[in-house]
mmCIF file of C-alpha atoms and ligand atoms in Angstrom:
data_model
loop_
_atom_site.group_PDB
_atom_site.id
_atom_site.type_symbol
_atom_site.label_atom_id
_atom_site.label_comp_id
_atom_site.label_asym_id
_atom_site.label_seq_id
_atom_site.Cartn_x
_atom_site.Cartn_y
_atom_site.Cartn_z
ATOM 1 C CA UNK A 1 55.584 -8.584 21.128
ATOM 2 C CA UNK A 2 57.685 -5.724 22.598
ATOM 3 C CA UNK A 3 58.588 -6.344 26.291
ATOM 4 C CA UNK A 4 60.476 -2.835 27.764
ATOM 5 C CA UNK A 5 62.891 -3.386 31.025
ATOM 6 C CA UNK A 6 62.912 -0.843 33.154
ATOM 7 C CA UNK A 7 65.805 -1.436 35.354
ATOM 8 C CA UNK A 8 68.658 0.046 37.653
ATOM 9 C CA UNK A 9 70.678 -2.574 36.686
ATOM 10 C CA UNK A 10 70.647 -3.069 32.454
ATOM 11 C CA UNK A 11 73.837 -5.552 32.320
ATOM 12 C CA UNK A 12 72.243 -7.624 34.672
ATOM 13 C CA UNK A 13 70.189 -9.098 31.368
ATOM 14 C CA UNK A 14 73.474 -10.330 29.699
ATOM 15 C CA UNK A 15 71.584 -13.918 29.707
ATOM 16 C CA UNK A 16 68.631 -12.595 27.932
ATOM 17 C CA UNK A 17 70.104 -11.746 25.150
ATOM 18 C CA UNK A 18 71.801 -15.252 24.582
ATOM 19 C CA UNK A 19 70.464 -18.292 23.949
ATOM 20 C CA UNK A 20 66.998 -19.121 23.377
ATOM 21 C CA UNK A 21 65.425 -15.738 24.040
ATOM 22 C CA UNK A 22 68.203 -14.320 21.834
ATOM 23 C CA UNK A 23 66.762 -16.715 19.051
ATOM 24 C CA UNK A 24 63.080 -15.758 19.369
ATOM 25 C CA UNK A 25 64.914 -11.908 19.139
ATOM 26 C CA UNK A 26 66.478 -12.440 15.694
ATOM 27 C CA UNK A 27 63.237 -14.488 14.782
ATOM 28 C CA UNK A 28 61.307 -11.197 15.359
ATOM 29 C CA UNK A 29 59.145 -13.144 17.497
ATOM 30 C CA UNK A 30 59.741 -11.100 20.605
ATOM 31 C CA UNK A 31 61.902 -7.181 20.954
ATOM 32 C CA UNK A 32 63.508 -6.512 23.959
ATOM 33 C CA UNK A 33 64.159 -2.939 25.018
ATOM 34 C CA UNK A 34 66.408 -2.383 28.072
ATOM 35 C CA UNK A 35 65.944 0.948 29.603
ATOM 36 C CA UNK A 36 68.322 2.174 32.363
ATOM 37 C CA UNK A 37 65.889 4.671 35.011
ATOM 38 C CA UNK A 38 69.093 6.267 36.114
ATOM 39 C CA UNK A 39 68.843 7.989 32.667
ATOM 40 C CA UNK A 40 65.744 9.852 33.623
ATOM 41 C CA UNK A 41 66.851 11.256 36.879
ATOM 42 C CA UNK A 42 66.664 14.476 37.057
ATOM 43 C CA UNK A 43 68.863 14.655 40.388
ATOM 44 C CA UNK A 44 72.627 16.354 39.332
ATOM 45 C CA UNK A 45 73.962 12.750 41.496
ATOM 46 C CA UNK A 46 71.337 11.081 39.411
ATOM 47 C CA UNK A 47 69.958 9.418 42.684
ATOM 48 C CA UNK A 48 67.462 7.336 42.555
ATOM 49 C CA UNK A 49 66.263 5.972 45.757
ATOM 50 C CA UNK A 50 65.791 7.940 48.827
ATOM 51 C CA UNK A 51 64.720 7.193 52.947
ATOM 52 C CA UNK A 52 61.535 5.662 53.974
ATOM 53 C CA UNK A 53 58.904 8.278 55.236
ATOM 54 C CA UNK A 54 58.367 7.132 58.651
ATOM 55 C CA UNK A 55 61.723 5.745 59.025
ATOM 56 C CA UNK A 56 62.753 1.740 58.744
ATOM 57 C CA UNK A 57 65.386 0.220 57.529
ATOM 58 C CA UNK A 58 66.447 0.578 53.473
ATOM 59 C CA UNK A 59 66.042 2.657 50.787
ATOM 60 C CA UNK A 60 62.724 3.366 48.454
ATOM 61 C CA UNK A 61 63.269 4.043 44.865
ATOM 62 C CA UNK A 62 61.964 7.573 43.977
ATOM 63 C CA UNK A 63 58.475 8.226 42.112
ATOM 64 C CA UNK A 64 60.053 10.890 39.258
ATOM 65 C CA UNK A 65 63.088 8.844 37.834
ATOM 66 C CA UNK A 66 60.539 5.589 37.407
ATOM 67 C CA UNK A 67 57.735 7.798 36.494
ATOM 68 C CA UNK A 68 59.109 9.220 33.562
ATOM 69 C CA UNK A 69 61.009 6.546 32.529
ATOM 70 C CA UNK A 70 57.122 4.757 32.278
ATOM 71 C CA UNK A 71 55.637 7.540 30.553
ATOM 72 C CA UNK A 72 58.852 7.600 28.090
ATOM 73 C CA UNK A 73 58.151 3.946 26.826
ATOM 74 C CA UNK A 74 54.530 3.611 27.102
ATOM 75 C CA UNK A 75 53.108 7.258 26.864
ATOM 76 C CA UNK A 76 49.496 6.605 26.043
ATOM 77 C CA UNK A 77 49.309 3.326 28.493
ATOM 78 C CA UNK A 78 48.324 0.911 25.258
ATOM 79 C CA UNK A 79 51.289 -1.646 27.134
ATOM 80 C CA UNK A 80 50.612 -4.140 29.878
ATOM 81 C CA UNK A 81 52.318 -2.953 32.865
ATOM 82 C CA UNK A 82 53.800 -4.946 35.328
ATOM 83 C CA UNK A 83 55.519 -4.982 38.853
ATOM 84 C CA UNK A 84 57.982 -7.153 39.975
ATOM 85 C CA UNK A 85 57.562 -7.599 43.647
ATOM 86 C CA UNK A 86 57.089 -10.225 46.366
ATOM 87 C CA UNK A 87 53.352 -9.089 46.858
ATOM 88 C CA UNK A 88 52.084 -10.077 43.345
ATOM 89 C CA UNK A 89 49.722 -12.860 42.438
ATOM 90 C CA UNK A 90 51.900 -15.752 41.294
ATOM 91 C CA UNK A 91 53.544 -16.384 38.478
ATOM 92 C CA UNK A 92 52.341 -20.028 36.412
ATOM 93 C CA UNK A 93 52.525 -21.033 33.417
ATOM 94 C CA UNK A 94 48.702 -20.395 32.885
ATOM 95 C CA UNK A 95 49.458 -16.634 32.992
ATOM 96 C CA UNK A 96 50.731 -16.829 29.445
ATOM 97 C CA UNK A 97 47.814 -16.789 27.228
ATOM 98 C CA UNK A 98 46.712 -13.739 28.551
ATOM 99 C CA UNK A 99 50.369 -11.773 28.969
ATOM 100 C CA UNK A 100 51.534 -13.311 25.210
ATOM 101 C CA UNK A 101 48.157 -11.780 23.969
ATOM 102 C CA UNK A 102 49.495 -8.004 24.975
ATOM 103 C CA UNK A 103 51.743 -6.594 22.072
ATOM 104 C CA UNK A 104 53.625 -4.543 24.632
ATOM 105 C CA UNK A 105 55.104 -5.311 27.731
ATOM 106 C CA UNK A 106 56.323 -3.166 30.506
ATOM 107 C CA UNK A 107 58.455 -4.774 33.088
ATOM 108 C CA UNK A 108 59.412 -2.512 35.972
ATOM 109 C CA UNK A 109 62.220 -3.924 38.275
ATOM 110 C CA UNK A 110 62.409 -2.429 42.043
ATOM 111 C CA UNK A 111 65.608 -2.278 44.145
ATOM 112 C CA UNK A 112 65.951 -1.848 47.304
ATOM 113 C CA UNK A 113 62.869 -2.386 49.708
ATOM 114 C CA UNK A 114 60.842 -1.469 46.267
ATOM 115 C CA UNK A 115 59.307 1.120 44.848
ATOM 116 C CA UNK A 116 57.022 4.424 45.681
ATOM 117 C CA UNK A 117 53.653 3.352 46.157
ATOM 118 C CA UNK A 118 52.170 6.312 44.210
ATOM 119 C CA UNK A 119 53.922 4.411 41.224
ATOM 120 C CA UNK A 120 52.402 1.476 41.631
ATOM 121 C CA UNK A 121 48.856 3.474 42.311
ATOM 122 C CA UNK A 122 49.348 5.456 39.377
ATOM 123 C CA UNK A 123 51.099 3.402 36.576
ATOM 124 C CA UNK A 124 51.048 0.243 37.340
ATOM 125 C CA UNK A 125 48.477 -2.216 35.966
ATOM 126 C CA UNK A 126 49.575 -5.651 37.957
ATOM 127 C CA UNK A 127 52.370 -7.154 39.607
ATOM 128 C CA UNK A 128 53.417 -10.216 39.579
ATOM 129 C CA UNK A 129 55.593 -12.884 42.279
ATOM 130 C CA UNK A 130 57.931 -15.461 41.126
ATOM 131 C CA UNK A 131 57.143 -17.123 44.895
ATOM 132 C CA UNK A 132 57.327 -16.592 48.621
ATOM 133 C CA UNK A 133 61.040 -14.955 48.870
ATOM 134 C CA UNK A 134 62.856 -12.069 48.692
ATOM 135 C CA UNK A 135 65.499 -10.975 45.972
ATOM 136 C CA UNK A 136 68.074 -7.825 46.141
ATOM 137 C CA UNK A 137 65.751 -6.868 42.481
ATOM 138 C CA UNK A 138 63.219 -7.572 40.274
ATOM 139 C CA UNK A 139 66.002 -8.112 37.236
ATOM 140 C CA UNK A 140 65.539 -11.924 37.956
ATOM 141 C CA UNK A 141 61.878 -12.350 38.228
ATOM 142 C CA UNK A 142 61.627 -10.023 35.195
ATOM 143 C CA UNK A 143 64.089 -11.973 32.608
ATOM 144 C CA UNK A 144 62.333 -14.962 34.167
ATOM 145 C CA UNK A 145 59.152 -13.608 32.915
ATOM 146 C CA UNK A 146 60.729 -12.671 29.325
ATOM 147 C CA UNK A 147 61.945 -16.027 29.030
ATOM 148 C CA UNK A 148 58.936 -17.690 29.398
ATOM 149 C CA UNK A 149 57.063 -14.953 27.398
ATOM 150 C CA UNK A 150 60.084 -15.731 24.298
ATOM 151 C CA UNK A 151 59.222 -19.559 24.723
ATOM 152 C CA UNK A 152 55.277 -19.582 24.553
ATOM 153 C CA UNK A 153 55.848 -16.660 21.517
ATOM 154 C CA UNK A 154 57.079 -19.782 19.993
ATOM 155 C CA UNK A 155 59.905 -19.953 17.203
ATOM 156 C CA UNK A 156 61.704 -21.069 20.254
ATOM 157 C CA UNK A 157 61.143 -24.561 20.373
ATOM 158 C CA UNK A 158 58.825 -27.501 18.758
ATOM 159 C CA UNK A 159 54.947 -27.168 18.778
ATOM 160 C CA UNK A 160 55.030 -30.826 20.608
ATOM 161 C CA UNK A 161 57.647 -29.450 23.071
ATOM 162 C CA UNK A 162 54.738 -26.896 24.005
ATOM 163 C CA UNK A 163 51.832 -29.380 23.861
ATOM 164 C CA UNK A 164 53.515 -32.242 25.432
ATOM 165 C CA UNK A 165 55.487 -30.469 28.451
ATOM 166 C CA UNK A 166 55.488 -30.413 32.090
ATOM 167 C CA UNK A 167 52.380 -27.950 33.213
ATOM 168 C CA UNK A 168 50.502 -27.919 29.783
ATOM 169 C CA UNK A 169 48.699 -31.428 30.614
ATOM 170 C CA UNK A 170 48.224 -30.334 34.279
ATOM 171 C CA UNK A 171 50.528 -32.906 35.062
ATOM 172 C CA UNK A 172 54.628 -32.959 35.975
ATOM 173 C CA UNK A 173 56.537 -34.503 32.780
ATOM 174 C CA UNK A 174 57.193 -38.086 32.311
ATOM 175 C CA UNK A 175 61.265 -39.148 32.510
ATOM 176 C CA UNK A 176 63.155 -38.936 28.962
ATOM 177 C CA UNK A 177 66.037 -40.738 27.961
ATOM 178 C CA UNK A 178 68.739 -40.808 24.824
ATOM 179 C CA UNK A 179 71.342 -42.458 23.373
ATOM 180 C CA UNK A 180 73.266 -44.641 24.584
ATOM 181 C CA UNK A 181 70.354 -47.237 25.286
ATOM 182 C CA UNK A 182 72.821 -48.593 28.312
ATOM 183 C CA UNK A 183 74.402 -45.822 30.358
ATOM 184 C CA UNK A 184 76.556 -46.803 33.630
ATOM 185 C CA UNK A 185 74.410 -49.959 33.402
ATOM 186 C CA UNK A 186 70.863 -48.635 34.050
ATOM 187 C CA UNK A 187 69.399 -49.440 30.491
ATOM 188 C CA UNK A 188 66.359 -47.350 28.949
ATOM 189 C CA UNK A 189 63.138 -48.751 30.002
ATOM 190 C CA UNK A 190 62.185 -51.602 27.490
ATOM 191 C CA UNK A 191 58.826 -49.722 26.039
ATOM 192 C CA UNK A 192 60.123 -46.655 24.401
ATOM 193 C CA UNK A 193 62.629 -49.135 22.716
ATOM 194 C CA UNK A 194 59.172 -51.401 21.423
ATOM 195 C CA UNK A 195 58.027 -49.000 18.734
ATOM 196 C CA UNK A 196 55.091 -49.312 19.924
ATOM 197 C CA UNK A 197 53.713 -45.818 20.120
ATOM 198 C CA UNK A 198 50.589 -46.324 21.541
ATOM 199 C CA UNK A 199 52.611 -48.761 24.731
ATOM 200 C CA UNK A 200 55.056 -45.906 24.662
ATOM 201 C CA UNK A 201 52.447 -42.876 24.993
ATOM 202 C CA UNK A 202 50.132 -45.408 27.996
ATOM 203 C CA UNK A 203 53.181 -45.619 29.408
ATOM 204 C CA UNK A 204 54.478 -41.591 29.556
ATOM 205 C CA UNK A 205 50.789 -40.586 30.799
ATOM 206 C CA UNK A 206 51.366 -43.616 33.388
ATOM 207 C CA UNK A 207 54.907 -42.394 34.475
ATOM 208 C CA UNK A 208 53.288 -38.692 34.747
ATOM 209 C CA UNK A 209 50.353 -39.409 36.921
ATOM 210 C CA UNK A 210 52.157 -41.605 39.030
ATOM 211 C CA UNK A 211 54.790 -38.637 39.458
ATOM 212 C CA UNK A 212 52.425 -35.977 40.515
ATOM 213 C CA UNK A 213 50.779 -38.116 42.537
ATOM 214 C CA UNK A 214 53.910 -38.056 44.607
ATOM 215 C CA UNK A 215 55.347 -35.009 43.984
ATOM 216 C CA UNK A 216 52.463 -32.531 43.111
ATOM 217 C CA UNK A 217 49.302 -33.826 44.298
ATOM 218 C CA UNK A 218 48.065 -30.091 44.413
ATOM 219 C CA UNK A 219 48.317 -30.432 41.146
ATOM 220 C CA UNK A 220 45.493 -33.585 40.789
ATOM 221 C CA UNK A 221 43.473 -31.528 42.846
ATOM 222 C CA UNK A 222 43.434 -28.439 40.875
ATOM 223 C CA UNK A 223 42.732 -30.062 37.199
ATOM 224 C CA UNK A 224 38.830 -30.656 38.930
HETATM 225 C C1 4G0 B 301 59.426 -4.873 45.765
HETATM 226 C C2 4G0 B 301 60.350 -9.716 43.270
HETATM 227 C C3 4G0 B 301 60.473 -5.347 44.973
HETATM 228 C C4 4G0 B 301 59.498 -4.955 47.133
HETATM 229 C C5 4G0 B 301 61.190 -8.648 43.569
HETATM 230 C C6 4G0 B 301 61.668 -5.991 46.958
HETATM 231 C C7 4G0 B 301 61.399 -10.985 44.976
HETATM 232 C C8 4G0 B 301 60.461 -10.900 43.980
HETATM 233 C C9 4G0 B 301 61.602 -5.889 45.582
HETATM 234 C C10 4G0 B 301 60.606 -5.536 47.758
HETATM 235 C C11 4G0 B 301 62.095 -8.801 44.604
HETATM 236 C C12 4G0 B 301 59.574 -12.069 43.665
HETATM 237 C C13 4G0 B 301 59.523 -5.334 49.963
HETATM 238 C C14 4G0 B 301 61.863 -6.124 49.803
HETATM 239 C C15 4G0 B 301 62.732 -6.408 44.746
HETATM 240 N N1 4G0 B 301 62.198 -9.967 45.268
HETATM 241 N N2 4G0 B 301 59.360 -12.976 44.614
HETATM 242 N N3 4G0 B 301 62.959 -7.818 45.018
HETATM 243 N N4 4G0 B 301 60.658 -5.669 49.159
HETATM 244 O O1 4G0 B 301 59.074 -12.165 42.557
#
């Protein structure tokens, strides 16, 4: 999968390209392409945000510089395209089948109080919300987005890790421990010491459903 960045801000993504996504990179799993839209103003300041129409507080980034820099990575629209902004549908985990099923991935980050709405009208195929606030950019929600995308590509981590985790079973994950079997006092719970597996897997499910119950009963709820 190719995911282009389209972005103000490109050395904001300095974590991307470490750790684990950097992995799934050099794996081939995943390309990512930072673009800077600064590059395709055609303004002699290069500006790239202007005033509301109809006045308000902020600045609007421009349709041309974002327009083209679209058009420049995805010319005959065969990518996914996707907003970053507070008025998307939510991002979950269950999004990923679908978005890991598009070969290419265009992630357009907004500054200011966003973007032109004739960009969104025109090029844009969804957007998508990390949650109910408000960031200075879309950089964050989009190299959360990458991330996850990198993870669920796989290469990243363990088929178990994927099958086993928090979200995947509906439910919120069920405590994990290592060595030493006595830390500060508090020892491991006797079970997953037993080698028992089928004591130690009643007892994970256990721990999990009595842990959403608490935390995340929305969760219960939604599974029906
Ligand atoms: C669009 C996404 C983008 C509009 C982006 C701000 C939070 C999220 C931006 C605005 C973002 C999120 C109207 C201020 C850039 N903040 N929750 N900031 N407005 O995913």
């Amino acid at each position: 999968m190719k995911i282009d960045i389209l972005t103000l801000f490109p050395e904001m993504f300095v974590p991307l390209k470490e750790s684990i996504v950097g992995r799934a990179v050099k794996r081939n799993k995943i390309e990512i392409n930072l673009v800077n839209i600064r590059d395709f103003s055609i303004d002699k300041h290069k500006k790239c945000d202007d005033y509301p129409f109809g006045g308000g507080a902020g600045m609007v980034m421009m349709p041309q510089p974002l327009a083209d820099a679209i058009e420049a990575v995805d010319a005959a629209h065969t990518a996914r395209r996707i907003y970053l902004s507070p008025k998307g549908e939510t991002f979950s985990q269950k999004m990923l089948p679908r978005l890991g099923g598009y070969g290419h991935i265009v992630l357009v980050c907004g500054h200011y109080e966003g973007i032109d709405q004739r960009v969104i009208d025109l090029f844009i195929d969804e957007e998508i919300s990390l949650g109910d606030f408000v960031l200075t950019g879309g950089e964050l929600p989009a190299m959360v987005v990458a991330d996850c995308l990198a993870r669920f590509q796989g290469g990243v981590l363990s088929e178990g890790s994927l099958t086993d985790e928090s979200f995947t079973g509906g439910l919120l994950e069920y405590p994990q421990y290592t060595r030493p079997q006595v830390f500060r006092g508090l020892p491991v719970p006797e079970v997953l010491v037993s080698g028992d597996h089928a004591k130690v897997d009643a007892w994970r499910k256990e721990q999990a459903l009595k842990l959403t119950k608490e935390r995340r009963p929305d969760l219960l709820e939604e599974e029906k």
